[in-house]
mmCIF file of C-alpha atoms in Angstrom:
data_model
loop_
_atom_site.group_PDB
_atom_site.id
_atom_site.type_symbol
_atom_site.label_atom_id
_atom_site.label_comp_id
_atom_site.label_asym_id
_atom_site.label_seq_id
_atom_site.Cartn_x
_atom_site.Cartn_y
_atom_site.Cartn_z
ATOM 1 C CA MET H 240 -23.142 41.861 27.752
ATOM 2 C CA SER H 241 -19.586 41.005 28.826
ATOM 3 C CA SER H 242 -17.678 38.174 27.167
ATOM 4 C CA SER H 243 -17.757 36.166 30.421
ATOM 5 C CA ASP H 244 -21.562 36.498 30.694
ATOM 6 C CA ARG H 245 -21.877 35.527 27.044
ATOM 7 C CA ASP H 246 -19.692 32.439 27.587
ATOM 8 C CA THR H 247 -21.725 31.463 30.676
ATOM 9 C CA ARG H 248 -25.016 31.659 28.742
ATOM 10 C CA THR H 249 -23.547 29.734 25.835
ATOM 11 C CA THR H 250 -22.293 26.939 28.101
ATOM 12 C CA ALA H 251 -25.674 26.665 29.857
ATOM 13 C CA LEU H 252 -27.508 26.266 26.554
ATOM 14 C CA GLN H 253 -25.114 24.000 24.688
ATOM 15 C CA ASN H 254 -26.665 20.694 25.779
ATOM 16 C CA GLY H 255 -30.241 21.645 24.966
ATOM 17 C CA PRO H 256 -32.397 20.560 22.013
ATOM 18 C CA VAL H 257 -31.349 21.864 18.585
ATOM 19 C CA TYR H 258 -33.807 22.832 15.832
ATOM 20 C CA GLU H 259 -32.606 23.299 12.265
ATOM 21 C CA GLN H 260 -34.064 25.240 9.353
ATOM 22 C CA PRO H 261 -32.667 24.825 5.796
ATOM 23 C CA LEU H 262 -32.210 28.074 3.891
ATOM 24 C CA ASN H 263 -32.039 26.666 0.357
ATOM 25 C CA GLU H 264 -33.440 23.699 -1.541
ATOM 26 C CA ARG H 265 -30.121 21.836 -1.610
ATOM 27 C CA MET H 266 -29.827 21.926 2.176
ATOM 28 C CA ARG H 267 -33.501 20.936 2.513
ATOM 29 C CA THR H 268 -32.828 17.831 0.409
ATOM 30 C CA PHE H 269 -29.614 17.001 2.270
ATOM 31 C CA LEU H 270 -31.364 17.180 5.662
ATOM 32 C CA ARG H 271 -34.228 14.978 4.513
ATOM 33 C CA LEU H 272 -31.849 12.476 2.946
ATOM 34 C CA ASP H 273 -29.667 12.272 6.058
ATOM 35 C CA PHE H 274 -32.741 11.940 8.306
ATOM 36 C CA LEU H 275 -33.905 8.935 6.279
ATOM 37 C CA TYR H 276 -30.408 7.473 6.146
ATOM 38 C CA GLN H 277 -29.971 7.617 9.932
ATOM 39 C CA GLN H 278 -33.431 6.123 10.353
ATOM 40 C CA THR H 279 -32.523 3.302 7.974
ATOM 41 C CA LEU H 280 -29.245 2.590 9.793
ATOM 42 C CA TYR H 281 -31.048 2.475 13.128
ATOM 43 C CA HIS H 282 -33.748 0.032 12.071
ATOM 44 C CA GLU H 283 -31.538 -2.266 10.006
ATOM 45 C CA GLU H 284 -29.563 -3.193 13.130
ATOM 46 C CA HIS H 285 -32.613 -4.615 14.913
ATOM 47 C CA GLU H 286 -33.510 -8.222 14.274
ATOM 48 C CA ASP H 287 -37.307 -8.151 14.522
ATOM 49 C CA PRO H 288 -39.300 -8.091 11.249
ATOM 50 C CA TRP H 289 -41.101 -4.879 12.254
ATOM 51 C CA SER H 290 -37.756 -3.042 12.321
ATOM 52 C CA THR H 291 -36.867 -4.545 8.956
ATOM 53 C CA ARG H 292 -40.166 -3.200 7.583
ATOM 54 C CA ALA H 293 -39.299 0.255 8.922
ATOM 55 C CA ALA H 294 -35.809 0.060 7.388
ATOM 56 C CA VAL H 295 -37.220 -0.908 3.993
ATOM 57 C CA SER H 296 -39.734 1.945 4.182
ATOM 58 C CA SER H 297 -36.935 4.450 4.850
ATOM 59 C CA LEU H 298 -34.861 2.977 2.020
ATOM 60 C CA LEU H 299 -37.768 3.425 -0.398
ATOM 61 C CA ASP H 300 -38.132 7.050 0.721
ATOM 62 C CA ILE H 301 -34.445 7.592 -0.043
ATOM 63 C CA LEU H 302 -34.995 6.181 -3.535
ATOM 64 C CA ALA H 303 -37.947 8.549 -4.005
ATOM 65 C CA ILE H 304 -35.907 11.601 -2.980
ATOM 66 C CA THR H 305 -32.951 10.699 -5.188
ATOM 67 C CA ALA H 306 -35.283 10.314 -8.175
ATOM 68 C CA ARG H 307 -35.905 14.086 -8.123
ATOM 69 C CA GLY H 308 -33.130 15.893 -9.935
ATOM 70 C CA ASP H 309 -29.436 15.052 -10.002
ATOM 71 C CA ILE H 310 -28.646 14.853 -6.292
ATOM 72 C CA ARG H 311 -25.339 13.087 -6.985
ATOM 73 C CA SER H 312 -24.176 16.128 -8.955
ATOM 74 C CA GLU H 313 -25.285 18.478 -6.169
ATOM 75 C CA VAL H 314 -23.343 16.460 -3.602
ATOM 76 C CA LEU H 315 -20.229 16.400 -5.780
ATOM 77 C CA LYS H 316 -20.417 20.205 -6.213
ATOM 78 C CA GLU H 317 -20.699 20.685 -2.455
ATOM 79 C CA LEU H 318 -17.790 18.304 -1.835
ATOM 80 C CA GLU H 319 -15.682 20.374 -4.234
ATOM 81 C CA ARG H 320 -16.733 23.604 -2.512
ATOM 82 C CA GLN H 321 -15.843 22.285 0.913
ATOM 83 C CA MET H 322 -12.492 20.979 -0.323
ATOM 84 C CA THR H 323 -11.699 24.435 -1.722
ATOM 85 C CA ILE H 324 -12.543 26.000 1.650
ATOM 86 C CA MET H 325 -10.361 23.466 3.461
ATOM 87 C CA HIS H 326 -7.435 24.126 1.122
ATOM 88 C CA GLU H 327 -7.724 27.856 1.875
ATOM 89 C CA TYR H 328 -7.447 27.126 5.589
ATOM 90 C CA GLN H 329 -4.032 25.511 5.033
ATOM 91 C CA SER H 330 -2.412 28.934 4.660
ATOM 92 C CA ARG H 331 -3.921 30.343 7.839
ATOM 93 C CA PRO H 332 -1.830 30.520 11.022
ATOM 94 C CA GLY H 333 -2.846 28.447 14.012
ATOM 95 C CA VAL H 334 -4.706 25.794 12.014
ATOM 96 C CA ASP H 335 -4.456 22.195 13.221
ATOM 97 C CA ALA H 336 -2.725 20.759 10.135
ATOM 98 C CA ALA H 337 -3.253 17.125 11.107
ATOM 99 C CA ARG H 338 -6.971 17.557 11.630
ATOM 100 C CA LEU H 339 -7.327 19.612 8.449
ATOM 101 C CA ASN H 340 -5.500 16.976 6.403
ATOM 102 C CA SER H 341 -7.761 14.301 7.895
ATOM 103 C CA VAL H 342 -10.861 16.224 6.816
ATOM 104 C CA LEU H 343 -9.446 16.796 3.331
ATOM 105 C CA SER H 344 -8.514 13.137 3.006
ATOM 106 C CA ASN H 345 -12.015 12.080 4.000
ATOM 107 C CA LEU H 346 -13.631 14.501 1.535
ATOM 108 C CA ALA H 347 -11.367 13.237 -1.256
ATOM 109 C CA ARG H 348 -12.293 9.641 -0.426
ATOM 110 C CA LEU H 349 -16.022 10.400 -0.427
ATOM 111 C CA ARG H 350 -15.717 12.229 -3.742
ATOM 112 C CA ALA H 351 -13.775 9.336 -5.309
ATOM 113 C CA GLU H 352 -16.351 6.771 -4.099
ATOM 114 C CA LEU H 353 -19.268 8.825 -5.422
ATOM 115 C CA LEU H 354 -17.559 9.381 -8.768
ATOM 116 C CA ALA H 355 -16.785 5.666 -9.032
ATOM 117 C CA ALA H 356 -20.434 4.809 -8.355
ATOM 118 C CA GLY H 357 -21.424 6.444 -11.662
ATOM 119 C CA ALA H 358 -24.402 8.563 -12.631
ATOM 120 C CA LEU H 359 -26.816 5.610 -12.710
ATOM 121 C CA PHE H 360 -25.732 4.086 -9.413
ATOM 122 C CA MET H 361 -29.315 3.952 -8.064
ATOM 123 C CA GLN H 362 -30.736 2.223 -11.140
ATOM 124 C CA ARG H 363 -30.120 -1.259 -9.788
ATOM 125 C CA LEU H 364 -32.421 -0.621 -6.849
ATOM 126 C CA ARG H 365 -35.016 1.140 -8.987
ATOM 127 C CA ASP H 366 -35.140 -1.885 -11.289
ATOM 128 C CA SER H 367 -35.654 -4.351 -8.432
ATOM 129 C CA GLU H 368 -39.033 -6.037 -8.868
ATOM 130 C CA PHE H 369 -39.074 -6.942 -5.180
ATOM 131 C CA LEU H 370 -38.561 -3.347 -3.996
ATOM 132 C CA ASN H 371 -40.863 -1.952 -6.674
ATOM 133 C CA ALA H 372 -43.714 -4.188 -5.535
ATOM 134 C CA ILE H 373 -43.311 -2.925 -1.957
ATOM 135 C CA LYS H 374 -43.059 0.651 -3.182
ATOM 136 C CA HIS H 375 -46.301 0.466 -5.188
ATOM 137 C CA ARG H 376 -48.255 -1.147 -2.358
ATOM 138 C CA SER H 377 -46.840 1.301 0.214
ATOM 139 C CA SER H 378 -48.949 4.118 -1.240
ATOM 140 C CA ILE H 379 -52.049 2.255 0.020
ATOM 141 C CA PRO H 380 -52.743 2.381 3.790
ATOM 142 C CA GLY H 381 -51.872 -1.099 5.046
ATOM 143 C CA GLY H 382 -50.956 -2.085 1.501
ATOM 144 C CA THR H 383 -47.952 -4.174 2.515
ATOM 145 C CA CYS H 384 -50.010 -6.687 4.537
ATOM 146 C CA GLU H 385 -49.149 -10.356 4.026
ATOM 147 C CA PHE H 386 -52.203 -10.988 1.800
ATOM 148 C CA ASP H 387 -51.077 -8.157 -0.513
ATOM 149 C CA LEU H 388 -47.394 -9.114 -0.608
ATOM 150 C CA PRO H 389 -46.926 -12.755 0.408
ATOM 151 C CA ASP H 390 -43.363 -12.789 -0.955
ATOM 152 C CA TYR H 391 -42.492 -9.812 1.268
ATOM 153 C CA ARG H 392 -43.973 -11.620 4.258
ATOM 154 C CA HIS H 393 -41.963 -14.733 3.319
ATOM 155 C CA TRP H 394 -38.733 -12.719 3.183
ATOM 156 C CA LEU H 395 -39.508 -11.041 6.522
ATOM 157 C CA ASP H 396 -39.882 -14.518 8.049
ATOM 158 C CA GLN H 397 -36.339 -15.428 7.043
ATOM 159 C CA PRO H 398 -33.553 -15.448 9.666
ATOM 160 C CA PHE H 399 -32.082 -12.039 10.436
ATOM 161 C CA GLU H 400 -28.807 -13.033 8.774
ATOM 162 C CA VAL H 401 -30.617 -13.549 5.457
ATOM 163 C CA ARG H 402 -32.476 -10.253 5.654
ATOM 164 C CA SER H 403 -29.347 -8.454 6.820
ATOM 165 C CA ALA H 404 -27.302 -9.735 3.872
ATOM 166 C CA ALA H 405 -29.895 -8.490 1.380
ATOM 167 C CA PHE H 406 -30.131 -5.143 3.130
ATOM 168 C CA ALA H 407 -26.355 -4.762 3.254
ATOM 169 C CA ASP H 408 -26.320 -5.217 -0.516
ATOM 170 C CA TRP H 409 -28.925 -2.482 -0.972
ATOM 171 C CA MET H 410 -27.106 -0.180 1.421
ATOM 172 C CA SER H 411 -23.840 -0.592 -0.474
ATOM 173 C CA THR H 412 -25.556 1.170 -3.376
ATOM 174 C CA ILE H 413 -26.778 4.232 -1.483
ATOM 175 C CA ARG H 414 -23.905 4.499 1.022
ATOM 176 C CA PRO H 415 -21.487 6.587 -1.121
ATOM 177 C CA LEU H 416 -24.136 9.284 -1.551
ATOM 178 C CA CYS H 417 -25.517 9.209 1.985
ATOM 179 C CA ASP H 418 -22.115 9.094 3.704
ATOM 180 C CA ALA H 419 -21.063 12.133 1.676
ATOM 181 C CA VAL H 420 -24.220 14.015 2.690
ATOM 182 C CA THR H 421 -23.642 13.163 6.363
ATOM 183 C CA GLU H 422 -20.091 14.519 6.178
ATOM 184 C CA LEU H 423 -21.207 17.676 4.358
ATOM 185 C CA LEU H 424 -23.850 18.379 6.983
ATOM 186 C CA TRP H 425 -21.263 17.950 9.739
ATOM 187 C CA LEU H 426 -18.958 20.449 8.029
ATOM 188 C CA THR H 427 -21.820 22.890 7.505
ATOM 189 C CA ARG H 428 -22.776 22.726 11.186
ATOM 190 C CA GLN H 429 -19.139 23.277 12.180
ATOM 191 C CA SER H 430 -18.773 26.324 9.913
ATOM 192 C CA ALA H 431 -20.118 28.818 12.476
ATOM 193 C CA ARG H 432 -20.075 29.349 16.204
ATOM 194 C CA PRO H 433 -23.334 29.750 18.159
ATOM 195 C CA ARG H 434 -24.090 33.132 19.635
ATOM 196 C CA PRO H 435 -26.456 33.833 22.536
ATOM 197 C CA GLU H 436 -29.576 35.793 21.671
ATOM 198 C CA VAL H 437 -32.796 36.870 23.380
ATOM 199 C CA ALA H 438 -36.217 36.621 21.748
ATOM 200 C CA THR H 439 -38.189 39.524 23.215
ATOM 201 C CA ARG H 440 -41.656 38.295 24.199
ATOM 202 C CA GLY H 441 -41.009 35.134 22.222
ATOM 203 C CA THR H 442 -40.173 36.622 18.818
ATOM 204 C CA PHE H 443 -36.913 37.146 16.966
ATOM 205 C CA GLN H 444 -35.921 38.342 13.495
ATOM 206 C CA VAL H 445 -32.833 37.194 11.602
ATOM 207 C CA VAL H 446 -31.466 39.100 8.617
ATOM 208 C CA PHE H 447 -28.798 37.249 6.640
ATOM 209 C CA ASP H 448 -25.707 38.700 4.988
ATOM 210 C CA ARG H 449 -26.420 38.867 1.257
ATOM 211 C CA ASP H 450 -22.712 38.778 0.421
ATOM 212 C CA THR H 451 -22.235 35.455 2.239
ATOM 213 C CA PRO H 452 -25.163 33.145 1.442
ATOM 214 C CA SER H 453 -26.275 31.105 4.443
ATOM 215 C CA GLN H 454 -27.383 27.499 4.189
ATOM 216 C CA LEU H 455 -28.613 26.471 7.594
ATOM 217 C CA LEU H 456 -30.126 28.073 10.673
ATOM 218 C CA ARG H 457 -29.694 26.307 14.026
ATOM 219 C CA ILE H 458 -31.495 27.192 17.246
ATOM 220 C CA THR H 459 -30.459 25.704 20.595
ATOM 221 C CA LEU H 460 -32.824 25.966 23.543
ATOM 222 C CA PRO H 461 -32.243 25.317 27.259
ATOM 223 C CA PRO H 462 -32.418 21.664 28.381
ATOM 224 C CA GLY H 463 -35.845 20.641 29.683
ATOM 225 C CA THR H 464 -37.668 23.585 28.144
ATOM 226 C CA SER H 465 -41.339 23.405 27.147
ATOM 227 C CA LEU H 466 -40.656 25.727 24.222
ATOM 228 C CA PHE H 467 -39.961 25.032 20.560
ATOM 229 C CA PRO H 468 -39.390 27.416 17.638
ATOM 230 C CA GLU H 469 -41.583 27.998 14.601
ATOM 231 C CA ILE H 470 -39.420 29.381 11.794
ATOM 232 C CA SER H 471 -40.626 31.034 8.616
ATOM 233 C CA GLY H 472 -38.866 33.067 5.957
ATOM 234 C CA SER H 473 -36.242 32.669 3.239
ATOM 235 C CA HIS H 474 -32.512 32.876 2.610
ATOM 236 C CA HIS H 475 -32.764 36.688 3.099
ATOM 237 C CA ARG H 476 -34.483 36.823 6.490
ATOM 238 C CA CYS H 477 -36.306 34.602 8.959
ATOM 239 C CA SER H 478 -38.905 35.158 11.643
ATOM 240 C CA ILE H 479 -38.792 32.960 14.754
ATOM 241 C CA ARG H 480 -41.669 32.480 17.168
ATOM 242 C CA PHE H 481 -41.164 30.455 20.315
ATOM 243 C CA MET H 482 -44.187 28.325 21.104
ATOM 244 C CA ASN H 483 -45.117 26.819 24.439
ATOM 245 C CA TRP H 484 -45.972 23.118 24.270
ATOM 246 C CA ILE H 485 -48.933 22.093 26.438
ATOM 247 C CA ASP H 486 -50.037 18.610 25.406
ATOM 248 C CA VAL H 487 -51.344 16.711 22.377
ATOM 249 C CA ASN H 488 -54.918 17.867 23.026
ATOM 250 C CA GLN H 489 -54.205 21.609 23.007
ATOM 251 C CA ARG H 490 -52.656 23.868 20.409
ATOM 252 C CA PRO H 491 -49.280 25.390 21.330
ATOM 253 C CA VAL H 492 -49.366 29.115 22.064
ATOM 254 C CA GLN H 493 -46.639 31.686 21.615
ATOM 255 C CA THR H 494 -44.859 32.538 24.826
ATOM 256 C CA THR H 495 -44.929 36.132 26.045
ATOM 257 C CA GLU H 496 -41.719 35.696 28.041
ATOM 258 C CA ASP H 497 -38.234 36.617 26.856
ATOM 259 C CA VAL H 498 -36.410 33.523 25.618
ATOM 260 C CA ASN H 499 -32.675 32.922 25.857
ATOM 261 C CA PHE H 500 -31.333 30.740 23.055
ATOM 262 C CA LEU H 501 -28.280 30.082 20.901
ATOM 263 C CA LEU H 502 -28.381 31.080 17.247
ATOM 264 C CA THR H 503 -26.031 29.568 14.674
ATOM 265 C CA VAL H 504 -26.049 30.730 11.057
ATOM 266 C CA CYS H 505 -24.095 28.239 8.930
ATOM 267 C CA ALA H 506 -22.690 29.173 5.515
#
């Protein structure tokens, strides 16, 4: 395939849906944490009590994820790694120095904020009787109804400004960690360029370079497609099957057609 044909295919696919597959446990945690963070940010901006409920639910999920292992330490290590990579770029010709310095400055700020938060920065939220009551009842289907948690219902009935102030206080605790994760994911996604590939009869195999560990696999499909990828494997190799979506009442089936897509392997 000529470079012009490759560029044409890449351009045609760039605006399509993107599917991501983490290739290690750290990246899996980062993606889940960022998903919940973006969900929380979305719902907290809406004034109705149902959105506030959804925001609180996402916040509690973030607390549950951060209770498993030392995620703060993992984020700090990744910030350091990315800063080392950025410093190495400074000696390369043709690098946009202003943009690179901006990225480095932002990484240094995020690292400083996370260090200042301290190792027990989440403890204040974990010790909250109000949030703990909601957390315990949330494990029961419908367990946060008003007859189970009348104080929660009372708080949800407060003006949006009151609820927003309380939520902003909670968010100030998790923001240093979640903002750092969001930035790290952006850098990871920017670390590699997409390349056009073809899945013959709907299947494709990816073998990763063992000398350069990969963290994230990204698949971009054409806009408006009825296909989606099913990805299985490990950090050594992955198998991709492209499935054809029919409707909610029928199981997807693997396509037998060749599928053009963009593959990005992020280190």
